[in-house]
Amino acid sequence: AKARATAQAKEAKTNPGPAVVPSETPPPAEEVWGGDLYEFKIQYSTNFGEEMYLIGSADELGAWDLSRKVHMAWNKDNYWTVKVQIPA
């Protein structure tokens, strides 16, 4: 069994199989979902463990419902960002 596994491993190294090639470039987000993609960005220092959220009147921003708030991601230099697709 060990010799068989070694032979299979050698074959896998010499015959890796077909290469995966993407068929085409994906369309921009605006064409897939409709509407516009907005990036919200704010520089704000928080204490360790605190989070930043976005809320607004649009349904995609939670419609002022705090339970539906949009989480923002922390980036270096204390920038918080989020991208949101909002229909036209």
GROMACS .gro file of N, CA, C and O in nm:
model
  352
    1ALA      N    1   0.083  -0.119   0.000
    1ALA     CA    2   0.000   0.000   0.000
    1ALA      C    3   0.087   0.125   0.000
    1ALA      O    4   0.054   0.223  -0.064
    2LYS      N    5   0.200   0.121   0.075
    2LYS     CA    6   0.288   0.237   0.081
    2LYS      C    7   0.350   0.265  -0.056
    2LYS      O    8   0.361   0.379  -0.098
    3ALA      N    9   0.389   0.159  -0.129
    3ALA     CA   10   0.448   0.177  -0.261
    3ALA      C   11   0.345   0.236  -0.357
    3ALA      O   12   0.377   0.319  -0.441
    4ARG      N   13   0.220   0.194  -0.344
    4ARG     CA   14   0.114   0.245  -0.431
    4ARG      C   15   0.089   0.394  -0.404
    4ARG      O   16   0.073   0.473  -0.494
    5ALA      N   17   0.088   0.434  -0.277
    5ALA     CA   18   0.068   0.574  -0.242
    5ALA      C   19   0.184   0.659  -0.293
    5ALA      O   20   0.164   0.770  -0.342
    6THR      N   21   0.306   0.606  -0.288
    6THR     CA   22   0.423   0.678  -0.337
    6THR      C   23   0.413   0.696  -0.488
    6THR      O   24   0.442   0.803  -0.542
    7ALA      N   25   0.371   0.592  -0.560
    7ALA     CA   26   0.356   0.600  -0.705
    7ALA      C   27   0.248   0.702  -0.741
    7ALA      O   28   0.265   0.780  -0.836
    8GLN      N   29   0.139   0.706  -0.667
    8GLN     CA   30   0.033   0.803  -0.694
    8GLN      C   31   0.081   0.946  -0.668
    8GLN      O   32   0.051   1.037  -0.741
    9ALA      N   33   0.160   0.963  -0.563
    9ALA     CA   34   0.214   1.096  -0.533
    9ALA      C   35   0.307   1.143  -0.643
    9ALA      O   36   0.305   1.259  -0.684
   10LYS      N   37   0.393   1.051  -0.694
   10LYS     CA   38   0.484   1.087  -0.804
   10LYS      C   39   0.405   1.125  -0.928
   10LYS      O   40   0.436   1.220  -0.997
   11GLU      N   41   0.298   1.052  -0.960
   11GLU     CA   42   0.217   1.082  -1.078
   11GLU      C   43   0.148   1.216  -1.062
   11GLU      O   44   0.138   1.293  -1.157
   12ALA      N   45   0.102   1.248  -0.944
   12ALA     CA   46   0.035   1.376  -0.921
   12ALA      C   47   0.131   1.492  -0.943
   12ALA      O   48   0.092   1.597  -0.993
   13LYS      N   49   0.259   1.474  -0.907
   13LYS     CA   50   0.357   1.580  -0.928
   13LYS      C   51   0.386   1.600  -1.076
   13LYS      O   52   0.406   1.711  -1.122
   14THR      N   53   0.392   1.490  -1.154
   14THR     CA   54   0.426   1.501  -1.296
   14THR      C   55   0.304   1.531  -1.382
   14THR      O   56   0.317   1.581  -1.491
   15ASN      N   57   0.184   1.502  -1.334
   15ASN     CA   58   0.062   1.524  -1.410
   15ASN      C   59  -0.036   1.600  -1.323
   15ASN      O   60  -0.128   1.541  -1.266
   16PRO      N   61  -0.019   1.732  -1.308
   16PRO     CA   62  -0.104   1.807  -1.216
   16PRO      C   63  -0.248   1.824  -1.262
   16PRO      O   64  -0.331   1.869  -1.187
   17GLY      N   65  -0.280   1.789  -1.385
   17GLY     CA   66  -0.417   1.805  -1.434
   17GLY      C   67  -0.433   1.936  -1.510
   17GLY      O   68  -0.339   2.013  -1.525
   18PRO      N   69  -0.553   1.961  -1.559
   18PRO     CA   70  -0.576   2.081  -1.640
   18PRO      C   71  -0.567   2.209  -1.557
   18PRO      O   72  -0.603   2.211  -1.440
   19ALA      N   73  -0.517   2.313  -1.621
   19ALA     CA   74  -0.510   2.444  -1.554
   19ALA      C   75  -0.648   2.508  -1.557
   19ALA      O   76  -0.723   2.491  -1.652
   20VAL      N   77  -0.681   2.582  -1.453
   20VAL     CA   78  -0.808   2.652  -1.447
   20VAL      C   79  -0.787   2.792  -1.498
   20VAL      O   80  -0.703   2.867  -1.448
   21VAL      N   81  -0.861   2.828  -1.603
   21VAL     CA   82  -0.848   2.960  -1.663
   21VAL      C   83  -0.984   3.028  -1.656
   21VAL      O   84  -1.084   2.971  -1.700
   22PRO      N   85  -0.992   3.149  -1.600
   22PRO     CA   86  -1.121   3.217  -1.595
   22PRO      C   87  -1.172   3.245  -1.736
   22PRO      O   88  -1.096   3.279  -1.826
   23SER      N   89  -1.302   3.227  -1.755
   23SER     CA   90  -1.358   3.243  -1.889
   23SER      C   91  -1.370   3.388  -1.930
   23SER      O   92  -1.355   3.420  -2.047
   24GLU      N   93  -1.396   3.476  -1.836
   24GLU     CA   94  -1.408   3.619  -1.868
   24GLU      C   95  -1.401   3.701  -1.741
   24GLU      O   96  -1.415   3.649  -1.632
   25THR      N   97  -1.380   3.828  -1.758
   25THR     CA   98  -1.378   3.920  -1.645
   25THR      C   99  -1.520   3.942  -1.597
   25THR      O  100  -1.608   3.967  -1.679
   26PRO      N  101  -1.545   3.935  -1.467
   26PRO     CA  102  -1.682   3.957  -1.419
   26PRO      C  103  -1.728   4.100  -1.446
   26PRO      O  104  -1.646   4.192  -1.447
   27PRO      N  105  -1.857   4.119  -1.469
   27PRO     CA  106  -1.908   4.254  -1.495
   27PRO      C  107  -1.900   4.340  -1.371
   27PRO      O  108  -1.895   4.287  -1.259
   28PRO      N  109  -1.896   4.472  -1.389
   28PRO     CA  110  -1.894   4.561  -1.271
   28PRO      C  111  -2.017   4.538  -1.184
   28PRO      O  112  -2.121   4.493  -1.231
   29ALA      N  113  -2.005   4.570  -1.055
   29ALA     CA  114  -2.114   4.548  -0.961
   29ALA      C  115  -2.243   4.616  -1.005
   29ALA      O  116  -2.352   4.564  -0.985
   30GLU      N  117  -2.232   4.733  -1.068
   30GLU     CA  118  -2.352   4.806  -1.109
   30GLU      C  119  -2.436   4.726  -1.209
   30GLU      O  120  -2.557   4.734  -1.211
   31GLU      N  121  -2.370   4.644  -1.293
   31GLU     CA  122  -2.443   4.565  -1.391
   31GLU      C  123  -2.506   4.442  -1.328
   31GLU      O  124  -2.606   4.391  -1.375
   32VAL      N  125  -2.447   4.392  -1.222
   32VAL     CA  126  -2.499   4.271  -1.158
   32VAL      C  127  -2.620   4.302  -1.072
   32VAL      O  128  -2.722   4.237  -1.081
   33TRP      N  129  -2.610   4.402  -0.985
   33TRP     CA  130  -2.716   4.429  -0.889
   33TRP      C  131  -2.805   4.545  -0.926
   33TRP      O  132  -2.912   4.561  -0.872
   34GLY      N  133  -2.762   4.630  -1.015
   34GLY     CA  134  -2.837   4.752  -1.046
   34GLY      C  135  -2.812   4.857  -0.940
   34GLY      O  136  -2.772   4.827  -0.828
   35GLY      N  137  -2.832   4.980  -0.974
   35GLY     CA  138  -2.807   5.087  -0.878
   35GLY      C  139  -2.661   5.124  -0.872
   35GLY      O  140  -2.583   5.094  -0.961
   36ASP      N  141  -2.625   5.192  -0.766
   36ASP     CA  142  -2.488   5.241  -0.751
   36ASP      C  143  -2.423   5.181  -0.629
   36ASP      O  144  -2.488   5.156  -0.527
   37LEU      N  145  -2.292   5.161  -0.638
   37LEU     CA  146  -2.214   5.111  -0.526
   37LEU      C  147  -2.149   5.231  -0.458
   37LEU      O  148  -2.077   5.307  -0.521
   38TYR      N  149  -2.178   5.250  -0.331
   38TYR     CA  150  -2.123   5.362  -0.254
   38TYR      C  151  -2.025   5.309  -0.151
   38TYR      O  152  -2.049   5.206  -0.089
   39GLU      N  153  -1.915   5.381  -0.134
   39GLU     CA  154  -1.820   5.348  -0.029
   39GLU      C  155  -1.827   5.458   0.076
   39GLU      O  156  -1.809   5.575   0.045
   40PHE      N  157  -1.854   5.417   0.199
   40PHE     CA  158  -1.857   5.509   0.311
   40PHE      C  159  -1.727   5.491   0.389
   40PHE      O  160  -1.687   5.378   0.417
   41LYS      N  161  -1.662   5.602   0.422
   41LYS     CA  162  -1.532   5.596   0.488
   41LYS      C  163  -1.521   5.709   0.590
   41LYS      O  164  -1.555   5.824   0.560
   42ILE      N  165  -1.478   5.674   0.710
   42ILE     CA  166  -1.460   5.774   0.815
   42ILE      C  167  -1.334   5.740   0.893
   42ILE      O  168  -1.306   5.623   0.917
   43GLN      N  169  -1.259   5.843   0.930
   43GLN     CA  170  -1.143   5.821   1.015
   43GLN      C  171  -1.184   5.857   1.157
   43GLN      O  172  -1.224   5.970   1.185
   44TYR      N  173  -1.177   5.756   1.245
   44TYR     CA  174  -1.222   5.776   1.382
   44TYR      C  175  -1.150   5.677   1.473
   44TYR      O  176  -1.147   5.557   1.445
   45SER      N  177  -1.092   5.727   1.581
   45SER     CA  178  -1.024   5.641   1.678
   45SER      C  179  -1.125   5.585   1.778
   45SER      O  180  -1.198   5.662   1.839
   46THR      N  181  -1.124   5.454   1.792
   46THR     CA  182  -1.211   5.389   1.890
   46THR      C  183  -1.123   5.320   1.993
   46THR      O  184  -1.003   5.303   1.972
   47ASN      N  185  -1.182   5.280   2.101
   47ASN     CA  186  -1.112   5.198   2.200
   47ASN      C  187  -1.112   5.054   2.152
   47ASN      O  188  -1.201   5.012   2.077
   48PHE      N  189  -1.014   4.977   2.197
   48PHE     CA  190  -1.004   4.837   2.158
   48PHE      C  191  -1.136   4.765   2.184
   48PHE      O  192  -1.194   4.777   2.292
   49GLY      N  193  -1.184   4.692   2.085
   49GLY     CA  194  -1.308   4.615   2.098
   49GLY      C  195  -1.433   4.688   2.056
   49GLY      O  196  -1.539   4.628   2.042
   50GLU      N  197  -1.425   4.821   2.036
   50GLU     CA  198  -1.543   4.895   1.990
   50GLU      C  199  -1.560   4.877   1.840
   50GLU      O  200  -1.464   4.848   1.769
   51GLU      N  201  -1.680   4.895   1.793
   51GLU     CA  202  -1.714   4.877   1.651
   51GLU      C  203  -1.778   5.004   1.597
   51GLU      O  204  -1.827   5.087   1.673
   52MET      N  205  -1.779   5.016   1.465
   52MET     CA  206  -1.848   5.127   1.398
   52MET      C  207  -1.955   5.068   1.306
   52MET      O  208  -1.933   4.964   1.243
   53TYR      N  209  -2.069   5.136   1.302
   53TYR     CA  210  -2.180   5.092   1.217
   53TYR      C  211  -2.233   5.211   1.140
   53TYR      O  212  -2.216   5.327   1.180
   54LEU      N  213  -2.302   5.182   1.032
   54LEU     CA  214  -2.363   5.284   0.948
   54LEU      C  215  -2.514   5.260   0.950
   54LEU      O  216  -2.560   5.146   0.944
   55ILE      N  217  -2.589   5.369   0.959
   55ILE     CA  218  -2.735   5.358   0.954
   55ILE      C  219  -2.789   5.479   0.880
   55ILE      O  220  -2.728   5.586   0.880
   56GLY      N  221  -2.901   5.462   0.812
   56GLY     CA  222  -2.961   5.572   0.738
   56GLY      C  223  -3.103   5.540   0.697
   56GLY      O  224  -3.159   5.437   0.734
   57SER      N  225  -3.161   5.628   0.617
   57SER     CA  226  -3.301   5.613   0.579
   57SER      C  227  -3.324   5.507   0.471
   57SER      O  228  -3.430   5.447   0.464
   58ALA      N  229  -3.223   5.481   0.386
   58ALA     CA  230  -3.238   5.381   0.280
   58ALA      C  231  -3.252   5.242   0.342
   58ALA      O  232  -3.193   5.213   0.448
   59ASP      N  233  -3.329   5.156   0.278
   59ASP     CA  234  -3.349   5.020   0.327
   59ASP      C  235  -3.215   4.947   0.343
   59ASP      O  236  -3.195   4.873   0.438
   60GLU      N  237  -3.122   4.971   0.249
   60GLU     CA  238  -2.990   4.907   0.252
   60GLU      C  239  -2.904   4.958   0.368
   60GLU      O  240  -2.805   4.897   0.403
   61LEU      N  241  -2.943   5.070   0.428
   61LEU     CA  242  -2.871   5.126   0.542
   61LEU      C  243  -2.947   5.104   0.673
   61LEU      O  244  -2.919   5.167   0.774
   62GLY      N  245  -3.047   5.018   0.670
   62GLY     CA  246  -3.119   4.982   0.791
   62GLY      C  247  -3.250   5.053   0.815
   62GLY      O  248  -3.322   5.022   0.907
   63ALA      N  249  -3.283   5.154   0.732
   63ALA     CA  250  -3.409   5.230   0.746
   63ALA      C  251  -3.429   5.277   0.890
   63ALA      O  252  -3.537   5.267   0.946
   64TRP      N  253  -3.323   5.328   0.948
   64TRP     CA  254  -3.320   5.381   1.085
   64TRP      C  255  -3.350   5.276   1.192
   64TRP      O  256  -3.376   5.308   1.307
   65ASP      N  257  -3.346   5.147   1.156
   65ASP     CA  258  -3.368   5.038   1.251
   65ASP      C  259  -3.231   4.989   1.298
   65ASP      O  260  -3.156   4.928   1.221
   66LEU      N  261  -3.197   5.016   1.424
   66LEU     CA  262  -3.064   4.981   1.475
   66LEU      C  263  -3.034   4.831   1.468
   66LEU      O  264  -2.918   4.791   1.459
   67SER      N  265  -3.135   4.747   1.467
   67SER     CA  266  -3.111   4.604   1.456
   67SER      C  267  -3.065   4.564   1.316
   67SER      O  268  -3.018   4.453   1.295
   68ARG      N  269  -3.078   4.655   1.219
   68ARG     CA  270  -3.038   4.628   1.080
   68ARG      C  271  -2.917   4.712   1.038
   68ARG      O  272  -2.887   4.725   0.921
   69LYS      N  273  -2.847   4.768   1.134
   69LYS     CA  274  -2.731   4.853   1.106
   69LYS      C  275  -2.628   4.779   1.020
   69LYS      O  276  -2.622   4.657   1.020
   70VAL      N  277  -2.546   4.855   0.948
   70VAL     CA  278  -2.444   4.799   0.858
   70VAL      C  279  -2.308   4.811   0.927
   70VAL      O  280  -2.265   4.921   0.963
   71HIS      N  281  -2.242   4.698   0.944
   71HIS     CA  282  -2.111   4.696   1.011
   71HIS      C  283  -2.004   4.754   0.920
   71HIS      O  284  -1.999   4.723   0.801
   72MET      N  285  -1.918   4.837   0.976
   72MET     CA  286  -1.805   4.893   0.902
   72MET      C  287  -1.678   4.817   0.941
   72MET      O  288  -1.665   4.770   1.053
   73ALA      N  289  -1.586   4.806   0.846
   73ALA     CA  290  -1.461   4.734   0.870
   73ALA      C  291  -1.350   4.833   0.907
   73ALA      O  292  -1.335   4.937   0.844
   74TRP      N  293  -1.271   4.795   1.009
   74TRP     CA  294  -1.159   4.878   1.050
   74TRP      C  295  -1.043   4.855   0.955
   74TRP      O  296  -1.015   4.743   0.913
   75ASN      N  297  -0.974   4.965   0.918
   75ASN     CA  298  -0.854   4.960   0.834
   75ASN      C  299  -0.745   5.039   0.903
   75ASN      O  300  -0.772   5.117   0.995
   76LYS      N  301  -0.623   5.023   0.856
   76LYS     CA  302  -0.511   5.093   0.922
   76LYS      C  303  -0.535   5.243   0.924
   76LYS      O  304  -0.612   5.295   0.843
   77ASP      N  305  -0.467   5.310   1.014
   77ASP     CA  306  -0.482   5.454   1.037
   77ASP      C  307  -0.621   5.491   1.088
   77ASP      O  308  -0.667   5.603   1.069
   78ASN      N  309  -0.690   5.395   1.148
   78ASN     CA  310  -0.824   5.417   1.207
   78ASN      C  311  -0.929   5.462   1.106
   78ASN      O  312  -1.017   5.541   1.138
   79TYR      N  313  -0.921   5.409   0.985
   79TYR     CA  314  -1.026   5.433   0.886
   79TYR      C  315  -1.126   5.319   0.894
   79TYR      O  316  -1.089   5.202   0.898
   80TRP      N  317  -1.253   5.353   0.899
   80TRP     CA  318  -1.362   5.256   0.898
   80TRP      C  319  -1.432   5.269   0.764
   80TRP      O  320  -1.466   5.380   0.721
   81THR      N  321  -1.454   5.156   0.694
   81THR     CA  322  -1.513   5.161   0.561
   81THR      C  323  -1.620   5.053   0.544
   81THR      O  324  -1.618   4.950   0.612
   82VAL      N  325  -1.710   5.080   0.451
   82VAL     CA  326  -1.808   4.981   0.409
   82VAL      C  327  -1.855   5.020   0.269
   82VAL      O  328  -1.864   5.139   0.238
   83LYS      N  329  -1.881   4.920   0.186
   83LYS     CA  330  -1.938   4.944   0.052
   83LYS      C  331  -2.082   4.893   0.054
   83LYS      O  332  -2.107   4.780   0.099
   84VAL      N  333  -2.174   4.974   0.004
   84VAL     CA  334  -2.316   4.940   0.006
   84VAL      C  335  -2.374   4.965  -0.133
   84VAL      O  336  -2.354   5.072  -0.190
   85GLN      N  337  -2.447   4.866  -0.185
   85GLN     CA  338  -2.515   4.878  -0.314
   85GLN      C  339  -2.653   4.937  -0.287
   85GLN      O  340  -2.731   4.880  -0.211
   86ILE      N  341  -2.683   5.051  -0.346
   86ILE     CA  342  -2.812   5.117  -0.329
   86ILE      C  343  -2.879   5.129  -0.465
   86ILE      O  344  -2.823   5.189  -0.557
   87PRO      N  345  -2.998   5.069  -0.483
   87PRO     CA  346  -3.066   5.074  -0.612
   87PRO      C  347  -3.100   5.217  -0.654
   87PRO      O  348  -3.120   5.304  -0.569
   88ALA      N  349  -3.107   5.235  -0.784
   88ALA     CA  350  -3.140   5.368  -0.838
   88ALA      C  351  -3.285   5.403  -0.814
   88ALA      O  352  -3.369   5.323  -0.791
   0.00000   0.00000   0.00000
